C-alpha cells in the first residue's frame, strides 16, 4: 500500500513539473489543477493557442492541436473545466470542449463539444448529454 501511494505521489509531482514547464516555457494557458500525461501531445507550433481549464485531465496519447500547417490555420483550442480526454483522442484546431465533458479514447474531435456531454468516434459525435463530472472528468452517477 505504501509503495502505491509513493508511486502516485511521485507521478503527480512529475505531472506538476511538466505542466509548469509547458506554461512557463511555451506560454500555454493551463490551469494549475489540470493534469497532462507525459505521453500526451500538445501543439508546440502554436502553444499560446491551447487553453486547459481547471481539474481537466488529458491522458496518455491524447493530442491537442492548435494549428494546421497544410492550410495555414492557427486557432485557439479550448478544453473546459472538469473534462477528461481519453487515450489517443485527437482534438483538432479551433475546437472548444465544454465544461464537464468527456472525450472517449480514440475519438477525433472535429467540432465543438457542448458542455455536460460525452463524445466518441471518428468524427466524434455526442453519445450522451446532461452528464455531471467530478474532478478530472470522472463521471458522477
Coordinates of N, CA, C and O in Angstrom, one line a residue:
X1 N 0.8 -1.2 0.0 CA 0.0 0.0 0.0 C 0.9 1.3 0.0 O 0.6 2.2 -0.7
X2 N 1.9 1.2 0.8 CA 2.8 2.4 0.9 C 3.5 2.6 -0.5 O 3.6 3.8 -0.9
X3 N 3.9 1.6 -1.2 CA 4.5 1.7 -2.5 C 3.6 2.4 -3.5 O 4.0 3.2 -4.3
X4 N 2.3 2.0 -3.5 CA 1.3 2.5 -4.4 C 1.2 4.0 -4.1 O 1.1 4.8 -5.0
X5 N 1.0 4.4 -2.9 CA 0.9 5.8 -2.5 C 2.1 6.6 -2.9 O 2.0 7.7 -3.4
X6 N 3.3 6.1 -2.7 CA 4.5 6.7 -3.0 C 4.6 6.9 -4.6 O 5.0 8.0 -5.0
X7 N 4.3 5.9 -5.3 CA 4.3 5.9 -6.8 C 3.3 7.0 -7.3 O 3.7 7.8 -8.1
X8 N 2.1 7.1 -6.7 CA 1.2 8.1 -7.1 C 1.6 9.5 -6.8 O 1.4 10.4 -7.6
X9 N 2.2 9.7 -5.6 CA 2.7 11.0 -5.2 C 3.8 11.4 -6.2 O 3.8 12.5 -6.7
X10 N 4.7 10.5 -6.5 CA 5.9 10.8 -7.4 C 5.3 11.1 -8.8 O 5.8 12.1 -9.4
X11 N 4.4 10.4 -9.3 CA 3.8 10.6 -10.6 C 3.1 11.9 -10.7 O 3.3 12.7 -11.6
X12 N 2.3 12.3 -9.7 CA 1.6 13.6 -9.6 C 2.6 14.7 -9.6 O 2.4 15.8 -10.2
X13 N 3.7 14.5 -8.9 CA 4.7 15.6 -8.8 C 5.4 15.8 -10.1 O 5.6 16.9 -10.6
X14 N 5.7 14.7 -10.9 CA 6.2 14.9 -12.2 C 5.3 15.5 -13.2 O 5.7 16.3 -14.0
X15 N 4.0 15.2 -13.1 CA 3.0 15.8 -13.9 C 2.9 17.3 -13.6 O 2.8 18.1 -14.6
X16 N 3.0 17.7 -12.4 CA 3.0 19.1 -12.0 C 4.2 19.8 -12.6 O 4.1 20.9 -13.2
X17 N 5.4 19.2 -12.5 CA 6.6 19.8 -13.1 C 6.4 20.0 -14.6 O 6.7 21.0 -15.2
X18 N 5.8 19.0 -15.3 CA 5.6 19.1 -16.8 C 4.7 20.2 -17.1 O 4.9 21.0 -18.0
X19 N 3.6 20.3 -16.3 CA 2.6 21.4 -16.5 C 3.3 22.7 -16.4 O 3.1 23.6 -17.2
X20 N 4.1 22.9 -15.4 CA 4.8 24.2 -15.2 C 5.7 24.5 -16.3 O 5.8 25.6 -16.8
X21 N 6.4 23.5 -16.8 CA 7.3 23.6 -18.0 C 6.5 24.1 -19.2 O 7.0 25.0 -19.9
X22 N 5.4 23.5 -19.5 CA 4.6 23.9 -20.6 C 4.1 25.3 -20.5 O 4.0 26.0 -21.5
X23 N 3.7 25.7 -19.3 CA 3.2 27.0 -19.1 C 4.2 28.1 -19.2 O 4.1 29.1 -19.9
X24 N 5.4 27.8 -18.5 CA 6.4 28.9 -18.4 C 7.2 29.0 -19.7 O 7.5 30.0 -20.2
X25 N 7.6 27.8 -20.3 CA 8.5 27.8 -21.4 C 7.7 28.1 -22.7 O 8.2 28.9 -23.6
X26 N 6.5 27.6 -22.9 CA 5.8 27.7 -24.1 C 4.6 28.7 -24.0 O 4.0 29.0 -25.0
X27 N 4.2 29.1 -22.8 CA 3.2 30.1 -22.7 C 1.8 29.5 -22.8 O 0.8 30.3 -23.1
X28 N 1.6 28.2 -22.6 CA 0.3 27.6 -22.7 C -0.5 28.1 -21.5 O 0.0 28.3 -20.4
X29 N -1.9 28.2 -21.7 CA -2.8 28.6 -20.6 C -3.4 27.3 -20.0 O -4.4 26.9 -20.4
X30 N -2.6 26.8 -19.0 CA -3.1 25.5 -18.4 C -3.3 25.8 -16.9 O -2.4 26.3 -16.2
X31 N -4.5 25.5 -16.4 CA -4.8 25.7 -15.0 C -3.9 24.9 -14.2 O -3.5 23.8 -14.5
X32 N -3.5 25.4 -13.0 CA -2.6 24.7 -12.1 C -3.2 23.4 -11.6 O -2.4 22.6 -11.1
X33 N -4.5 23.2 -11.6 CA -5.1 22.0 -11.2 C -5.2 20.9 -12.3 O -5.6 19.8 -12.0
X34 N -5.0 21.3 -13.5 CA -5.1 20.4 -14.7 C -4.0 19.4 -14.7 O -2.9 19.7 -14.2
X35 N -4.2 18.2 -15.3 CA -3.2 17.2 -15.4 C -3.0 16.8 -16.9 O -4.0 16.6 -17.6
X36 N -1.8 16.8 -17.3 CA -1.5 16.5 -18.7 C -0.5 15.3 -18.6 O 0.7 15.5 -18.1
X37 N -0.8 14.2 -19.1 CA 0.0 13.0 -19.0 C 1.3 13.2 -19.8 O 1.4 14.0 -20.7
X38 N 2.4 12.5 -19.4 CA 3.7 12.7 -20.0 C 3.7 12.3 -21.5 O 4.4 12.8 -22.3
X39 N 2.8 11.4 -21.9 CA 2.8 11.0 -23.3 C 1.6 11.6 -24.1 O 1.3 11.2 -25.2
X40 N 1.0 12.7 -23.5 CA 0.0 13.5 -24.2 C 0.8 14.4 -25.1 O 1.9 14.9 -24.7
X41 N 0.3 14.8 -26.2 CA 1.0 15.7 -27.2 C 0.2 17.0 -27.3 O -1.0 17.0 -27.7
X42 N 0.8 18.1 -26.9 CA 0.2 19.4 -27.1 C 1.0 20.1 -28.1 O 2.2 20.1 -28.2
X43 N 0.3 20.8 -29.0 CA 0.9 21.5 -30.2 C 1.9 22.6 -29.7 O 1.5 23.6 -29.1
X44 N 3.1 22.4 -30.1 CA 4.2 23.4 -29.8 C 4.4 24.4 -30.9 O 5.2 25.3 -30.7
X45 N 3.7 24.2 -32.0 CA 3.8 25.2 -33.1 C 3.1 26.5 -32.8 O 3.5 27.6 -33.1
X46 N 1.9 26.3 -32.1 CA 1.1 27.4 -31.7 C 0.7 27.2 -30.2 O -0.5 27.0 -29.9
X47 N 1.7 27.2 -29.3 CA 1.4 26.8 -27.9 C 0.5 27.8 -27.2 O -0.3 27.3 -26.3
X48 N 0.5 29.0 -27.6 CA -0.4 30.0 -26.9 C -1.8 29.9 -27.3 O -2.7 30.5 -26.7
X49 N -2.1 29.0 -28.3 CA -3.5 28.7 -28.7 C -4.1 27.6 -27.9 O -5.3 27.3 -28.2
X50 N -3.5 27.1 -26.9 CA -4.0 26.0 -26.1 C -4.4 26.5 -24.7 O -3.6 27.1 -24.0
X51 N -5.7 26.2 -24.4 CA -6.2 26.6 -23.0 C -6.8 25.3 -22.4 O -7.7 24.7 -23.0
X52 N -6.4 25.0 -21.2 CA -6.9 23.8 -20.5 C -7.4 24.3 -19.1 O -6.7 24.9 -18.4
X53 N -8.7 24.1 -18.9 CA -9.4 24.5 -17.7 C -9.0 23.7 -16.4 O -8.3 22.7 -16.5
X54 N -9.6 24.2 -15.3 CA -9.3 23.6 -14.0 C -9.9 22.1 -13.9 O -10.9 21.8 -14.5
X55 N -9.1 21.3 -13.2 CA -9.4 19.9 -12.9 C -9.7 19.1 -14.2 O -10.6 18.2 -14.2
X56 N -9.1 19.4 -15.3 CA -9.2 18.6 -16.5 C -8.0 17.7 -16.6 O -6.9 18.0 -16.1
X57 N -8.2 16.6 -17.4 CA -7.2 15.6 -17.5 C -7.0 15.1 -18.9 O -8.0 14.7 -19.5
X58 N -5.8 15.2 -19.4 CA -5.5 14.7 -20.8 C -4.6 13.5 -20.6 O -3.5 13.6 -20.1
X59 N -5.1 12.4 -21.0 CA -4.4 11.1 -20.8 C -3.4 10.8 -21.8 O -3.2 11.6 -22.8
X60 N -2.6 9.8 -21.6 CA -1.6 9.4 -22.4 C -2.1 9.2 -23.9 O -3.1 8.7 -24.1
X61 N -1.3 9.7 -24.8 CA -1.6 9.6 -26.2 C -2.6 10.6 -26.7 O -2.9 10.7 -27.9
X62 N -3.2 11.4 -25.8 CA -4.1 12.4 -26.2 C -3.4 13.5 -27.0 O -2.2 13.8 -26.7
X63 N -4.0 14.1 -28.0 CA -3.3 15.1 -28.8 C -4.2 16.3 -29.0 O -5.4 16.2 -29.4
X64 N -3.7 17.5 -28.6 CA -4.4 18.7 -28.7 C -3.7 19.6 -29.7 O -2.6 20.0 -29.5
X65 N -4.3 19.9 -30.8 CA -3.8 20.7 -31.9 C -4.3 22.1 -31.9 O -5.5 22.3 -31.5
X66 N -3.4 23.1 -32.2 CA -3.9 24.5 -32.3 C -3.4 25.1 -33.7 O -3.5 26.3 -33.8
X67 N -3.0 24.2 -34.6 CA -2.6 24.7 -35.9 C -2.8 23.6 -36.9 O -2.8 22.4 -36.6
X68 N -2.9 24.0 -38.2 CA -3.0 23.1 -39.3 C -2.0 23.6 -40.4 O -2.4 24.6 -41.0
X69 N -0.9 23.1 -40.5 CA 0.2 23.6 -41.3 C -0.2 23.6 -42.8 O 0.0 24.6 -43.5
X70 N -0.9 22.6 -43.3 CA -1.3 22.5 -44.7 C -2.2 23.6 -45.1 O -2.2 24.0 -46.3
X71 N -3.1 24.1 -44.2 CA -4.0 25.2 -44.5 C -3.6 26.5 -43.9 O -4.4 27.4 -43.9
X72 N -2.5 26.6 -43.3 CA -2.0 27.8 -42.5 C -3.0 28.3 -41.6 O -3.3 29.5 -41.6
X73 N -3.6 27.4 -40.8 CA -4.6 27.8 -39.8 C -4.0 27.8 -38.4 O -3.3 26.8 -38.0
X74 N -4.2 28.8 -37.7 CA -3.7 28.9 -36.3 C -4.9 29.4 -35.5 O -5.4 30.5 -35.6
X75 N -5.5 28.5 -34.6 CA -6.7 28.8 -33.9 C -6.5 28.4 -32.4 O -5.7 27.5 -32.1
X76 N -7.3 29.0 -31.6 CA -7.3 28.6 -30.2 C -8.1 27.3 -30.0 O -9.2 27.2 -30.5
X77 N -7.6 26.4 -29.2 CA -8.2 25.2 -28.9 C -8.4 25.2 -27.4 O -7.5 25.3 -26.6
X78 N -9.7 25.1 -26.9 CA -10.0 25.3 -25.5 C -10.7 24.0 -25.0 O -11.6 23.5 -25.5
X79 N -10.1 23.6 -23.8 CA -10.7 22.4 -23.1 C -11.2 23.0 -21.8 O -10.4 23.7 -21.0
X80 N -12.5 22.9 -21.5 CA -13.1 23.5 -20.4 C -12.7 22.9 -19.0 O -11.7 22.1 -18.9
X81 N -13.5 23.2 -18.0 CA -13.2 22.7 -16.7 C -13.8 21.3 -16.5 O -14.9 21.0 -17.0
X82 N -13.2 20.5 -15.6 CA -13.7 19.2 -15.2 C -13.9 18.3 -16.4 O -14.9 17.5 -16.5
X83 N -13.0 18.3 -17.4 CA -13.0 17.5 -18.6 C -12.1 16.3 -18.5 O -11.1 16.4 -17.8
X84 N -12.4 15.3 -19.3 CA -11.5 14.1 -19.5 C -11.3 13.9 -20.9 O -12.3 13.7 -21.7
X85 N -10.0 13.8 -21.4 CA -9.7 13.5 -22.8 C -9.0 12.1 -22.8 O -8.0 11.9 -22.2
X86 N -9.7 11.1 -23.4 CA -9.3 9.7 -23.3 C -8.0 9.4 -24.1 O -7.6 10.2 -25.0
X87 N -7.5 8.2 -23.9 CA -6.3 7.7 -24.6 C -6.4 7.8 -26.1 O -7.3 7.3 -26.7
X88 N -5.4 8.5 -26.7 CA -5.4 8.6 -28.1 C -6.4 9.5 -28.8 O -6.5 9.5 -30.0
X89 N -7.1 10.3 -28.0 CA -8.1 11.2 -28.6 C -7.3 12.3 -29.3 O -6.3 12.7 -28.8
X90 N -7.9 12.8 -30.4 CA -7.3 13.9 -31.1 C -8.3 15.1 -31.1 O -9.4 14.9 -31.6
X91 N -7.8 16.2 -30.6 CA -8.7 17.5 -30.6 C -8.1 18.4 -31.7 O -6.9 18.8 -31.6
X92 N -8.8 18.7 -32.7 CA -8.3 19.5 -33.9 C -8.4 21.0 -33.6 O -9.0 21.4 -32.6
X93 N -7.6 21.8 -34.3 CA -7.5 23.2 -34.1 C -8.9 23.9 -34.1 O -9.7 23.6 -34.9
X94 N -9.0 24.9 -33.1 CA -10.2 25.7 -33.1 C -11.4 25.1 -32.4 O -12.5 25.7 -32.3
X95 N -11.3 23.9 -31.9 CA -12.4 23.2 -31.2 C -12.4 23.6 -29.7 O -11.4 23.9 -29.1
X96 N -13.7 23.7 -29.2 CA -13.9 24.0 -27.8 C -14.6 22.9 -27.2 O -15.7 22.4 -27.7
X97 N -14.0 22.3 -26.1 CA -14.6 21.3 -25.4 C -15.3 21.9 -24.2 O -14.7 22.6 -23.4
X98 N -16.6 21.8 -24.1 CA -17.4 22.4 -23.0 C -17.1 21.8 -21.6 O -16.6 20.7 -21.5
X99 N -17.4 22.6 -20.6 CA -17.2 22.1 -19.2 C -17.9 20.8 -18.9 O -18.9 20.5 -19.5
X100 N -17.3 20.0 -18.1 CA -17.9 18.8 -17.6 C -18.1 17.8 -18.8 O -19.1 17.1 -18.8
X101 N -17.2 17.7 -19.7 CA -17.4 16.8 -20.9 C -16.3 15.7 -20.9 O -15.2 15.9 -20.3
X102 N -16.6 14.6 -21.5 CA -15.7 13.5 -21.7 C -15.5 13.2 -23.2 O -16.5 13.1 -23.9
X103 N -14.3 13.1 -23.6 CA -14.0 12.6 -24.9 C -13.4 11.2 -24.8 O -12.4 11.0 -24.2
X104 N -14.1 10.3 -25.5 CA -13.7 8.9 -25.4 C -12.4 8.6 -26.1 O -12.0 9.3 -26.9
X105 N -11.8 7.5 -25.6 CA -10.5 7.1 -26.2 C -10.6 6.9 -27.7 O -11.6 6.4 -28.2
X106 N -9.6 7.4 -28.4 CA -9.5 7.2 -29.9 C -10.4 8.1 -30.7 O -10.5 8.0 -31.9
X107 N -11.1 9.0 -30.0 CA -12.0 9.9 -30.8 C -11.2 11.0 -31.5 O -10.2 11.4 -31.1
X108 N -11.8 11.5 -32.6 CA -11.3 12.6 -33.4 C -12.3 13.7 -33.3 O -13.4 13.6 -33.9
X109 N -12.0 14.7 -32.6 CA -13.0 15.8 -32.3 C -12.7 16.9 -33.4 O -11.7 17.6 -33.4
X110 N -13.7 17.0 -34.3 CA -13.6 18.0 -35.4 C -14.4 19.2 -35.2 O -14.3 20.2 -35.9
X111 N -15.4 19.2 -34.3 CA -16.2 20.4 -34.0 C -16.4 20.5 -32.5 O -16.2 19.6 -31.7
X112 N -17.0 21.7 -32.1 CA -17.2 22.0 -30.7 C -18.0 20.9 -30.0 O -18.9 20.3 -30.6
X113 N -17.7 20.6 -28.7 CA -18.4 19.7 -27.9 C -19.2 20.5 -26.8 O -18.6 21.3 -26.1
X114 N -20.5 20.3 -26.8 CA -21.3 21.1 -25.8 C -20.9 20.6 -24.4 O -20.5 19.5 -24.1
X115 N -21.2 21.5 -23.4 CA -20.9 21.2 -22.0 C -21.8 20.0 -21.6 O -22.9 19.8 -22.1
X116 N -21.3 19.3 -20.6 CA -22.0 18.2 -20.0 C -22.4 17.1 -21.0 O -23.5 16.6 -21.0
X117 N -21.4 16.7 -21.8 CA -21.7 15.6 -22.7 C -20.5 14.7 -22.9 O -19.4 15.0 -22.5
X118 N -20.8 13.5 -23.5 CA -19.8 12.5 -23.8 C -19.8 12.4 -25.3 O -20.8 12.2 -25.9
X119 N -18.6 12.4 -25.9 CA -18.5 12.2 -27.3 C -17.5 11.1 -27.6 O -16.6 10.8 -26.8
X120 N -17.8 10.4 -28.7 CA -16.9 9.3 -29.1 C -17.0 9.1 -30.6 O -17.9 9.5 -31.3
X121 N -16.0 8.5 -31.2 CA -15.9 8.1 -32.6 C -15.1 9.0 -33.4 O -14.4 9.9 -33.0
X122 N -15.1 8.7 -34.7 CA -14.3 9.4 -35.7 C -15.2 9.7 -36.9 O -15.5 8.8 -37.7
X123 N -15.7 10.9 -37.1 CA -15.6 12.0 -36.2 C -16.4 11.8 -34.9 O -17.4 11.1 -35.0
X124 N -16.0 12.5 -33.9 CA -16.7 12.4 -32.6 C -18.1 12.9 -32.7 O -18.4 14.0 -33.3
X125 N -19.0 12.1 -32.1 CA -20.4 12.5 -32.1 C -20.9 12.3 -30.6 O -20.3 11.6 -29.9
X126 N -21.9 13.1 -30.3 CA -22.4 13.0 -28.9 C -23.1 11.7 -28.7 O -24.0 11.3 -29.4
X127 N -22.7 11.0 -27.6 CA -23.4 9.7 -27.3 C -24.2 9.8 -26.0 O -25.0 9.0 -25.7
X128 N -23.9 10.9 -25.2 CA -24.7 11.1 -24.0 C -24.7 12.6 -23.6 O -23.6 13.2 -23.7
X129 N -25.8 13.1 -23.2 CA -25.9 14.5 -22.8 C -26.3 14.6 -21.3 O -26.8 13.6 -20.7
X130 N -26.3 15.8 -20.8 CA -26.7 16.1 -19.4 C -26.0 15.3 -18.4 O -26.7 14.8 -17.5
X131 N -24.7 15.1 -18.5 CA -23.9 14.4 -17.5 C -23.3 15.4 -16.5 O -23.3 16.6 -16.8
X132 N -22.8 14.9 -15.4 CA -22.1 15.7 -14.5 C -20.8 15.0 -14.2 O -20.8 13.7 -14.0
X133 N -19.7 15.7 -14.2 CA -18.4 15.2 -13.9 C -17.8 15.8 -12.6 O -18.2 16.9 -12.3
X134 N -17.0 15.0 -12.0 CA -16.2 15.5 -10.8 C -14.9 15.9 -11.3 O -14.6 16.1 -12.5
X135 N -13.9 16.1 -10.4 CA -12.6 16.4 -10.7 C -12.0 15.4 -11.7 O -12.2 14.2 -11.7
X136 N -11.3 16.0 -12.7 CA -10.6 15.2 -13.8 C -11.5 14.4 -14.6 O -11.2 13.4 -15.2
X137 N -12.7 14.9 -14.8 CA -13.7 14.3 -15.7 C -14.3 13.0 -15.3 O -14.9 12.3 -16.1
X138 N -14.2 12.7 -14.0 CA -14.8 11.4 -13.5 C -16.3 11.5 -13.5 O -16.8 12.5 -12.9
X139 N -16.9 10.6 -14.2 CA -18.4 10.6 -14.4 C -19.1 10.4 -13.0 O -18.8 9.5 -12.3
X140 N -20.0 11.4 -12.7 CA -20.8 11.2 -11.4 C -22.0 10.5 -11.8 O -22.8 10.9 -12.7
X141 N -22.3 9.4 -11.0 CA -23.5 8.6 -11.3 C -24.7 9.1 -10.5 O -24.6 9.6 -9.5

